[in-house]
mmCIF file of C-alpha atoms in Angstrom:
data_model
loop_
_atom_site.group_PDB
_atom_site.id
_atom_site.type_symbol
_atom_site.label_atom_id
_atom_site.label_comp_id
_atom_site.label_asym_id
_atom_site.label_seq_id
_atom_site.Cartn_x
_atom_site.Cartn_y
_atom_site.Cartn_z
ATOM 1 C CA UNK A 161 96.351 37.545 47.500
ATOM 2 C CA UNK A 162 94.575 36.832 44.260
ATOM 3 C CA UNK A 163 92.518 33.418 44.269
ATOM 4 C CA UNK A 164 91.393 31.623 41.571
ATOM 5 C CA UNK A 165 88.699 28.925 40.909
ATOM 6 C CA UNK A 166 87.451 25.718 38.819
ATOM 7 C CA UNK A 167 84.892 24.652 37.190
ATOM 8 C CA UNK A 168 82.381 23.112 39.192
ATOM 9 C CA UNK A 169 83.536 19.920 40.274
ATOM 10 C CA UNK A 170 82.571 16.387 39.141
ATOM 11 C CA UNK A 171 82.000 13.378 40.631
ATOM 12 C CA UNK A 172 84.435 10.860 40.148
ATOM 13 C CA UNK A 173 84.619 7.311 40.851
ATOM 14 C CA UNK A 174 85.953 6.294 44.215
ATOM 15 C CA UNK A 175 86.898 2.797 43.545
ATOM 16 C CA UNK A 176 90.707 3.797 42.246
ATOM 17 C CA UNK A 177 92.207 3.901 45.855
ATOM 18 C CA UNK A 178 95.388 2.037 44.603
ATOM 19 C CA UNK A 179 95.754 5.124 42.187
ATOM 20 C CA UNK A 180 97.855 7.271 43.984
ATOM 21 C CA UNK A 181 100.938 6.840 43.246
ATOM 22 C CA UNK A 182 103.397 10.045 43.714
ATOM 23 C CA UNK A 183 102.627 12.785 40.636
ATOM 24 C CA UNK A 184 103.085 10.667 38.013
ATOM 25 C CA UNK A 185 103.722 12.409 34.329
ATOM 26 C CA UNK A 186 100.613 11.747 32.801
ATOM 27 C CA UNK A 187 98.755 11.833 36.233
ATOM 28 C CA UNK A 188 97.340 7.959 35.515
ATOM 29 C CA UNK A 189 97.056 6.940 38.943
ATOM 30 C CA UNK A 190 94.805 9.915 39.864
ATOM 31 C CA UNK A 191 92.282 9.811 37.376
ATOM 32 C CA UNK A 192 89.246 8.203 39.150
ATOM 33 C CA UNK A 193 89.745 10.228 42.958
ATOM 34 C CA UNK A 194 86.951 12.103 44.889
ATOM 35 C CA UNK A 195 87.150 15.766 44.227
ATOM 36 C CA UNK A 196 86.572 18.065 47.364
ATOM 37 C CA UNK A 197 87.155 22.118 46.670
ATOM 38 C CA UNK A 198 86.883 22.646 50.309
ATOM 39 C CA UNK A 199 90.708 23.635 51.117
ATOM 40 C CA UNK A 200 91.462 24.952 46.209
ATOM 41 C CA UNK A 201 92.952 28.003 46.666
ATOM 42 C CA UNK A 202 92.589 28.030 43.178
ATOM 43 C CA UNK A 203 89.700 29.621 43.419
ATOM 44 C CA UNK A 204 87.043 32.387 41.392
ATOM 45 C CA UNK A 205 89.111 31.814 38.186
ATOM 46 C CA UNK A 206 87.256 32.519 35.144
ATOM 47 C CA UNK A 207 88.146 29.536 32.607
ATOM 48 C CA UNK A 208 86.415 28.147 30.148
ATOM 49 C CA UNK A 209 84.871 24.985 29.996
ATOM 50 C CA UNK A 210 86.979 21.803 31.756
ATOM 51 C CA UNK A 211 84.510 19.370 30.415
ATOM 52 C CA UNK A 212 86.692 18.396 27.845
ATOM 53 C CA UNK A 213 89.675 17.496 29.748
ATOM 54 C CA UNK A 214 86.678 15.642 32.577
ATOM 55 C CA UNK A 215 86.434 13.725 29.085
ATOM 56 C CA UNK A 216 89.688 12.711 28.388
ATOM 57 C CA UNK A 217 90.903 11.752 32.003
ATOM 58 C CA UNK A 218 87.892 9.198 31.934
ATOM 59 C CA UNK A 219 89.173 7.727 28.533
ATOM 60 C CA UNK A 220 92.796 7.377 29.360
ATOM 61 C CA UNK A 221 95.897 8.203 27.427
ATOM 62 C CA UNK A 222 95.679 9.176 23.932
ATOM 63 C CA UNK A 223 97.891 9.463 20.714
ATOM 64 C CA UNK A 224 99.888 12.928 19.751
ATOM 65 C CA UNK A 225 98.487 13.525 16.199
ATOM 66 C CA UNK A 226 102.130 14.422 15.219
ATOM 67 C CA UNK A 227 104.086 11.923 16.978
ATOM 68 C CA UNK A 228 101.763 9.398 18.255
ATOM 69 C CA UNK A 229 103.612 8.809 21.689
ATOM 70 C CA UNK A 230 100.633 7.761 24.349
ATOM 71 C CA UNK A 231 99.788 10.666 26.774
ATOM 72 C CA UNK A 232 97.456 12.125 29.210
ATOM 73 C CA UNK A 233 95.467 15.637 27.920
ATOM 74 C CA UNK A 234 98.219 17.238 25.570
ATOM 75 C CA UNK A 235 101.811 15.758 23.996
ATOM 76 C CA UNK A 236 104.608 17.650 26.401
ATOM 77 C CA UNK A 237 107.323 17.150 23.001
ATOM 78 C CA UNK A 238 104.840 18.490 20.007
ATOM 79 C CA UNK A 239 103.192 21.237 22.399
ATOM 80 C CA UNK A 240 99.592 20.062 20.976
ATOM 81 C CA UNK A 241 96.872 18.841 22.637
ATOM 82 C CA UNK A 242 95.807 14.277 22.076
ATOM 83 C CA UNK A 243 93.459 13.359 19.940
ATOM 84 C CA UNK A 244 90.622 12.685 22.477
ATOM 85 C CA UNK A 245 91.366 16.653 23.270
ATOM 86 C CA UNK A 246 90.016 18.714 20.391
ATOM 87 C CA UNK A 247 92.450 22.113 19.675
ATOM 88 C CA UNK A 248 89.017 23.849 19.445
ATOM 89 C CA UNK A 249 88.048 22.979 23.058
ATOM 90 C CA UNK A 250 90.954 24.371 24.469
ATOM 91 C CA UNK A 251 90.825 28.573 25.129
ATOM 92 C CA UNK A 252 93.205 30.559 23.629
ATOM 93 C CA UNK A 253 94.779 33.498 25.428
ATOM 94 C CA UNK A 254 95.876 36.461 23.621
ATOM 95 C CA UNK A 255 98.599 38.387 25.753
ATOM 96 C CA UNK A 256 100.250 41.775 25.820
ATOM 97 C CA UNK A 257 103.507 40.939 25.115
ATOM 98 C CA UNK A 258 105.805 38.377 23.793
ATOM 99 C CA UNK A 259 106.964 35.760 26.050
ATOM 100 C CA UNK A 260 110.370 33.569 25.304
ATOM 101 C CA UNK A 261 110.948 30.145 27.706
ATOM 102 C CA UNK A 262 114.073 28.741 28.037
ATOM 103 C CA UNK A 263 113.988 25.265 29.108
ATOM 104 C CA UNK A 264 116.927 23.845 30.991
ATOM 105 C CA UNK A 265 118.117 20.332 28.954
ATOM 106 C CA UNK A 266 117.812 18.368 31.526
ATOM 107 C CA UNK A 267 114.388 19.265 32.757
ATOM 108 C CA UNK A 268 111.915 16.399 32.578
ATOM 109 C CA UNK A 269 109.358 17.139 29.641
ATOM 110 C CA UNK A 270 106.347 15.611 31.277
ATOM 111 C CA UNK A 271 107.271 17.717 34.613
ATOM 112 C CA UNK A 272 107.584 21.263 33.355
ATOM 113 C CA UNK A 273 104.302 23.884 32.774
ATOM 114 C CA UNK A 274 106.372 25.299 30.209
ATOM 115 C CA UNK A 275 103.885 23.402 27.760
ATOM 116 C CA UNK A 276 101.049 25.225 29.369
ATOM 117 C CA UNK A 277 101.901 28.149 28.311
ATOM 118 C CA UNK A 278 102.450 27.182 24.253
ATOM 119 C CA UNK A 279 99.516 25.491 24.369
ATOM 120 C CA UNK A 280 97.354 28.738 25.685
ATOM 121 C CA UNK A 281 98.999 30.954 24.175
ATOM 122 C CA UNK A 282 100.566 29.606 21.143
ATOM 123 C CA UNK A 283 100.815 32.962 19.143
ATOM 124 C CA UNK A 284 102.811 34.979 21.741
ATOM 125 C CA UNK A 285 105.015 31.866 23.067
ATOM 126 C CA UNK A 286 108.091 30.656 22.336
ATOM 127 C CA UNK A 287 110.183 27.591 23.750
ATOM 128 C CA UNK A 288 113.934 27.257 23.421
ATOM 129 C CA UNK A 289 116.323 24.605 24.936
ATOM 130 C CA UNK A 290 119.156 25.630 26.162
ATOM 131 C CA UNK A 291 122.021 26.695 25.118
ATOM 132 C CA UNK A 292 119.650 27.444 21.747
ATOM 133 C CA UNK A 293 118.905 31.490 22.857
ATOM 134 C CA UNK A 294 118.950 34.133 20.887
ATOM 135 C CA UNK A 295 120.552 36.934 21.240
ATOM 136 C CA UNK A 296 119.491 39.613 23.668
ATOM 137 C CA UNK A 297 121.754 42.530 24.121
ATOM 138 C CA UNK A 298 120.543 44.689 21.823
ATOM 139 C CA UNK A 299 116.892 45.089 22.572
ATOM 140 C CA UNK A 300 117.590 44.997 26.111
ATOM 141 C CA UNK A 301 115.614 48.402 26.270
ATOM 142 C CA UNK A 302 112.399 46.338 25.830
ATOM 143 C CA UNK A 303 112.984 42.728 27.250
ATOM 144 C CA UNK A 304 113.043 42.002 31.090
ATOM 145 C CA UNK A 305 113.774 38.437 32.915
ATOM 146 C CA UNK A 306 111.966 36.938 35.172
ATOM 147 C CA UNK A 307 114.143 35.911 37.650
ATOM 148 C CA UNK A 308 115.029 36.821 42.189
ATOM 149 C CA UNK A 309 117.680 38.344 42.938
ATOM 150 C CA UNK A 310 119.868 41.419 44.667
ATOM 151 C CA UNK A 311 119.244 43.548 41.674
ATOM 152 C CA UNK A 312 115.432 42.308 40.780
ATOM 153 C CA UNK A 313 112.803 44.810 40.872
ATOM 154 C CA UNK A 314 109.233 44.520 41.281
ATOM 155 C CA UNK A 315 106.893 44.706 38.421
ATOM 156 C CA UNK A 316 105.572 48.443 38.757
ATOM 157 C CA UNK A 317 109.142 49.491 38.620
ATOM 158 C CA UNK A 318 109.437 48.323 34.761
ATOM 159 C CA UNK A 319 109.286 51.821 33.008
ATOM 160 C CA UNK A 320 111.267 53.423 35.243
ATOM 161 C CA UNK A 321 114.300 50.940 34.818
ATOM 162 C CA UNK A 322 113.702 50.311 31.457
ATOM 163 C CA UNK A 323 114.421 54.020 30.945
ATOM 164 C CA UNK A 324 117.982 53.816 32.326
ATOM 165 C CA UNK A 325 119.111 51.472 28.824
ATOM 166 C CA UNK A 326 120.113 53.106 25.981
ATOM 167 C CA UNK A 327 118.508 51.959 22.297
ATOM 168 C CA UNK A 328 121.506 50.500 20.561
ATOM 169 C CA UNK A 329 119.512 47.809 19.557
ATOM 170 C CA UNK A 330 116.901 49.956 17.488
ATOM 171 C CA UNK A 331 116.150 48.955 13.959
ATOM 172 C CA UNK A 332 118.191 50.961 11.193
ATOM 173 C CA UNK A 333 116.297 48.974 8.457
ATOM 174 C CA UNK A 334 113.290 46.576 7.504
ATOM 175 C CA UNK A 335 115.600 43.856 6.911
ATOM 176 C CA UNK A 336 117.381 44.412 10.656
ATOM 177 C CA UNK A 337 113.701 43.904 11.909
ATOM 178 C CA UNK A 338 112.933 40.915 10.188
ATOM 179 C CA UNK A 339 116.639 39.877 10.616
ATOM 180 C CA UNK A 340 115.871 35.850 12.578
ATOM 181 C CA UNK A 341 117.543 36.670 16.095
ATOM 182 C CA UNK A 342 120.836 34.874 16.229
ATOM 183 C CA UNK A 343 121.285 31.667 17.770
ATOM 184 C CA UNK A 344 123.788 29.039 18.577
ATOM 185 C CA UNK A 345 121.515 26.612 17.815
ATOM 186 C CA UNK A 346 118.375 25.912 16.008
ATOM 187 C CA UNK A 347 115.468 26.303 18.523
ATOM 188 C CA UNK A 348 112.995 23.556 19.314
ATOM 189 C CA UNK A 349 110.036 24.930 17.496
ATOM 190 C CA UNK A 350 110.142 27.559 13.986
ATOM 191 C CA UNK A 351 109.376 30.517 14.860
ATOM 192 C CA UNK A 352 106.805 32.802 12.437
ATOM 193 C CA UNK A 353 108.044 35.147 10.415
ATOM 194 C CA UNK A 354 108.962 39.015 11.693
ATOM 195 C CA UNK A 355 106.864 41.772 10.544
ATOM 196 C CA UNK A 356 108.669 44.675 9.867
ATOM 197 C CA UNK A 357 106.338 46.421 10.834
ATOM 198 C CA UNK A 358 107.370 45.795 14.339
ATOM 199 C CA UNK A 359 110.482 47.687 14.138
ATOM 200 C CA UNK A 360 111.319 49.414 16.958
ATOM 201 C CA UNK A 361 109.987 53.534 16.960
ATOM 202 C CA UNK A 362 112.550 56.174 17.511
ATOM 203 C CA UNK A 363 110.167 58.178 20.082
ATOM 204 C CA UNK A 364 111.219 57.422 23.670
ATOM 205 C CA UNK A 365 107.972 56.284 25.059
ATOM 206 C CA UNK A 366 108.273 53.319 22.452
ATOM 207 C CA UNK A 367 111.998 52.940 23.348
ATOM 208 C CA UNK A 368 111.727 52.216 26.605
ATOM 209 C CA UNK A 369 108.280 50.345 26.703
ATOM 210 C CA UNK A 370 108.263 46.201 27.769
ATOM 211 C CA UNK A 371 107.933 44.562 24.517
ATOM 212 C CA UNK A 372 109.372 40.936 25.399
ATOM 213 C CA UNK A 373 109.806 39.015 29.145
ATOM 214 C CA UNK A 374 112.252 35.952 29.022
ATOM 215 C CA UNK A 375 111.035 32.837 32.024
ATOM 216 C CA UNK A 376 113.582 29.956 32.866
ATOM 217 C CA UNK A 377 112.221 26.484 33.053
ATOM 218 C CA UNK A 378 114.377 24.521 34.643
ATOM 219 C CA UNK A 379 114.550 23.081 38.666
ATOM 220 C CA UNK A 380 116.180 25.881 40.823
ATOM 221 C CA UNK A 381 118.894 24.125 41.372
ATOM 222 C CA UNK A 382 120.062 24.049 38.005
ATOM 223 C CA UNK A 383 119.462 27.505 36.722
ATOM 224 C CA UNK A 384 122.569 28.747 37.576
ATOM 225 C CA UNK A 385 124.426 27.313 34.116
ATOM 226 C CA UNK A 386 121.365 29.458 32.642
ATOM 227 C CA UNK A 387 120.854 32.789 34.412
ATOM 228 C CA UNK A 388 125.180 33.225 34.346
ATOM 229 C CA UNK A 389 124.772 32.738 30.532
ATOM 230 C CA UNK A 390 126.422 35.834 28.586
ATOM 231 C CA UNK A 391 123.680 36.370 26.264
ATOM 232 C CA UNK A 392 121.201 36.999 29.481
ATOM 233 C CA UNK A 393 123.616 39.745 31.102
ATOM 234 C CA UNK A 394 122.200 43.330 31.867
ATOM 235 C CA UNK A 395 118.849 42.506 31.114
ATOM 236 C CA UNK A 396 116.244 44.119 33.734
ATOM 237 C CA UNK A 397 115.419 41.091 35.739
ATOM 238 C CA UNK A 398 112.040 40.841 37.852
ATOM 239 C CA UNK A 399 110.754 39.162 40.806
ATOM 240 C CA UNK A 400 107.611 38.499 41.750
ATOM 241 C CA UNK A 401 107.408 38.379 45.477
ATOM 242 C CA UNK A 402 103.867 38.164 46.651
ATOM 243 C CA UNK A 403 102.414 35.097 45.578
ATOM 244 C CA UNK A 404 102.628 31.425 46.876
ATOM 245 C CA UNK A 405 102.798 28.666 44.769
ATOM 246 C CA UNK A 406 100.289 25.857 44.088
ATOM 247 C CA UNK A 407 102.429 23.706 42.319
ATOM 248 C CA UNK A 408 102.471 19.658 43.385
ATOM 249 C CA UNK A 409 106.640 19.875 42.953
ATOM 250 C CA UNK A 410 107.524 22.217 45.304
ATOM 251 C CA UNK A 411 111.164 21.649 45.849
ATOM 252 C CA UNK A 412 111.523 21.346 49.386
ATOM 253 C CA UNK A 413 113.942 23.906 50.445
ATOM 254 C CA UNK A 414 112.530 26.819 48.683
ATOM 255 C CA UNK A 415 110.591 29.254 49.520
ATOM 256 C CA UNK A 416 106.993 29.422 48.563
ATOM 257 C CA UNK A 417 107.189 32.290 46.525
ATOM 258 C CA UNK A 418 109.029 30.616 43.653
ATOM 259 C CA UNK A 419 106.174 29.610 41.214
ATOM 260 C CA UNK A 420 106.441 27.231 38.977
ATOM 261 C CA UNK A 421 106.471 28.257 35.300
ATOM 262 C CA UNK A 422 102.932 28.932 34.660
ATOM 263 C CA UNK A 423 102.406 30.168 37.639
ATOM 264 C CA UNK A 424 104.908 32.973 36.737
ATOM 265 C CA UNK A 425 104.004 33.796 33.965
ATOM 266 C CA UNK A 426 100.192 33.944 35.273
ATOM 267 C CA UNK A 427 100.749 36.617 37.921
ATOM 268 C CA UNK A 428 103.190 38.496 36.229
ATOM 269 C CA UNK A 429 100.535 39.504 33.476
ATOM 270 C CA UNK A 430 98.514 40.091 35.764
ATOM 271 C CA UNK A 431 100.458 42.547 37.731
ATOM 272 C CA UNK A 432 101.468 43.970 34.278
ATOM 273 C CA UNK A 433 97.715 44.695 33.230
ATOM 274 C CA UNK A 434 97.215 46.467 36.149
ATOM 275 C CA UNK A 435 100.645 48.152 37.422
ATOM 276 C CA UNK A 436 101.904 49.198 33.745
ATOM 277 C CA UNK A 437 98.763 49.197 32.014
ATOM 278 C CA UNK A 438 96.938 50.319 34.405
ATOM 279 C CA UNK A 439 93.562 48.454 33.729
ATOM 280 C CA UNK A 440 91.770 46.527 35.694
ATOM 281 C CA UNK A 441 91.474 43.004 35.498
ATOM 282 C CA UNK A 442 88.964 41.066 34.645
ATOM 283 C CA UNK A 443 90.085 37.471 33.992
ATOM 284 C CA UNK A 444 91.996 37.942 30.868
ATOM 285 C CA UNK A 445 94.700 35.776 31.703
ATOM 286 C CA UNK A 446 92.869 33.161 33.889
ATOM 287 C CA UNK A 447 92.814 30.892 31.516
ATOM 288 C CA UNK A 448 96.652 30.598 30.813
ATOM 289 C CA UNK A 449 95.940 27.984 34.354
ATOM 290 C CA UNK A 450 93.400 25.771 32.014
ATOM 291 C CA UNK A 451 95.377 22.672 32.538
ATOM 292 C CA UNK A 452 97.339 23.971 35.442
ATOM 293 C CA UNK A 453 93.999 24.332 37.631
ATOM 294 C CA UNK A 454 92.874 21.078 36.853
ATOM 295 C CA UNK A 455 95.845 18.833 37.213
ATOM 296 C CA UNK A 456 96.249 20.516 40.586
ATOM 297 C CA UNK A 457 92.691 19.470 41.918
ATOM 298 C CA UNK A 458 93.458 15.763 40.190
ATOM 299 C CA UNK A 459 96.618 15.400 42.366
ATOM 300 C CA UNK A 460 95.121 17.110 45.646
ATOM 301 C CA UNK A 461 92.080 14.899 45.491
ATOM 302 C CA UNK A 462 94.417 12.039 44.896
ATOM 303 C CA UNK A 463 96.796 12.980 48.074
ATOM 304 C CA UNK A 464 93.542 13.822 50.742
ATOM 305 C CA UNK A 465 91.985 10.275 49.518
ATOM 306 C CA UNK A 466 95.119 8.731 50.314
ATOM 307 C CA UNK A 467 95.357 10.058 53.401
ATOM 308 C CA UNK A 468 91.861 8.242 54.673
ATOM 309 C CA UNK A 469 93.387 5.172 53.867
#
């Protein structure tokens, strides 16, 4: 099992007992809770500094700078952190690959850890809303989904499935590279421009290496419409099968090996770094569970004081 750690903790005010109300969105009612690390299993993460966020639970909500809606840490819509929450107090990951997240319409904004992810790693993220997906068929020799199943494999199989798809999709041109990907839809959020410099080499270690990995956001009950969808057919899908989630909306019914979204995303770059890169790791991705990490102490905290009363 890998654990994971905070910050060390910091003392919070124990008068809010009336505060815990079930997970709220912007976690109001569990901002002034005792914190006890006795039972994280969050634990020996290396993140950067939470002081920041410590900051903006004790000051409340706070206005988007693009929108100005009222909310707790970052705006869920905009993908940006409040105002009381400077962007250059928040860590920036830098990942391996490319990472596409297509969010179910009818999951709740201020539920999903989608957001998480943009907001950590907002070069190598993107967030669609379904049914606004691109087009995948064609580079399905370098894009994998995460997703269980009868046909799933595990993550240190990659290569050697990846091997079995031909390249149809390889770029016959600069302009094919830098070509937008086709959609239905526009997407949520613009996407940067293509470098063509990206185009896809014609030597068969580059054809069949893991360039892009597609995550569903959506409750598990509704990702059916999504994972039957045309445009996601015969791509490699994944399953990551050892971990147990942390997450405070565990849909009861489910086993607790389906993560929530940043969770997923978490562990499976970390089983990439060391099953297909074969390095070991040191951290690198810890601090994709910035927010994660300390939202879930907020709500346990919350839970184990209202259990004393």
């Amino acid at each position: 099992q890998l654990t994971m750690s905070l910050n060390s903790p910091t003392l919070l005010n124990e008068e809010n007992a009336q505060g815990e109300k079930r997970n709220t969105e912007c976690l109001e009612s569990l901002l002034q809770t005792p914190s006890s690390f006795q039972d994280n299993p969050l634990q020996q993460l290396q993140l950067a500094s939470q002081e920041v966020l410590e900051k903006a639970k004790k000051s409340g909500r706070s206005k988007c700078p693009r929108c100005n809606s009222s909310r707790m840490f970052y705006c869920y819509t905009c993908f940006v952190p409040v105002e009381t929450v400077p962007t250059k107090e928040i860590p920036t990951v830098k990942l391996p690959l490319k990472i596409d997240i297509i969010k179910h319409p009818n999951e709740t904004d201020g539920k999903s850890t989608a957001v998480h992810a943009k907001l950590l790693a907002p070069d190598d993220v993107t967030i669609y809303k379904y049914p606004c997906i691109p087009e995948y068929h064609e580079k399905r020799h370098e894009i994998a989904l995460i997703f269980p199943g009868p046909d799933s494999v595990s993550v240190k199989d990659i290569a050697f499935h990846l091997q079995k798809y031909t390249k149809k999709g390889v770029c016959s041109s600069d302009d094919d590279c830098s070509r937008e990907p086709l959609l239905k839809q526009a997407k949520i959020e613009p996407e940067e421009e293509k470098n063509p410099n990206e185009c896809i080499s014609s030597s068969r270690s580059e054809g069949t290496r893991l360039k892009k990995i597609i995550f569903i956001d959506s409750t598990w009950n509704q990702t059916n419409k999504i994972i039957t969808d045309e445009r996601l057919q015969g791509l490699l899908q994944i399953e990551l099968k050892t971990r147990k989630t942390c997450f405070w909306r565990h849909q009861k019914g489910k086993p607790d090996t389906y993560l929530s979204t940043i969770e997923a995303i978490y562990y499976f770059l970390v089983d990439y770094h060391q099953e297909i890169l074969k390095e070991s790791y040191k951290g690198q991705y810890d601090n994709l569970l910035f927010f994660f990490s300390f939202m879930y102490t907020l709500i346990k905290d919350a839970k184990c004081c209202a259990g004393k009363e």
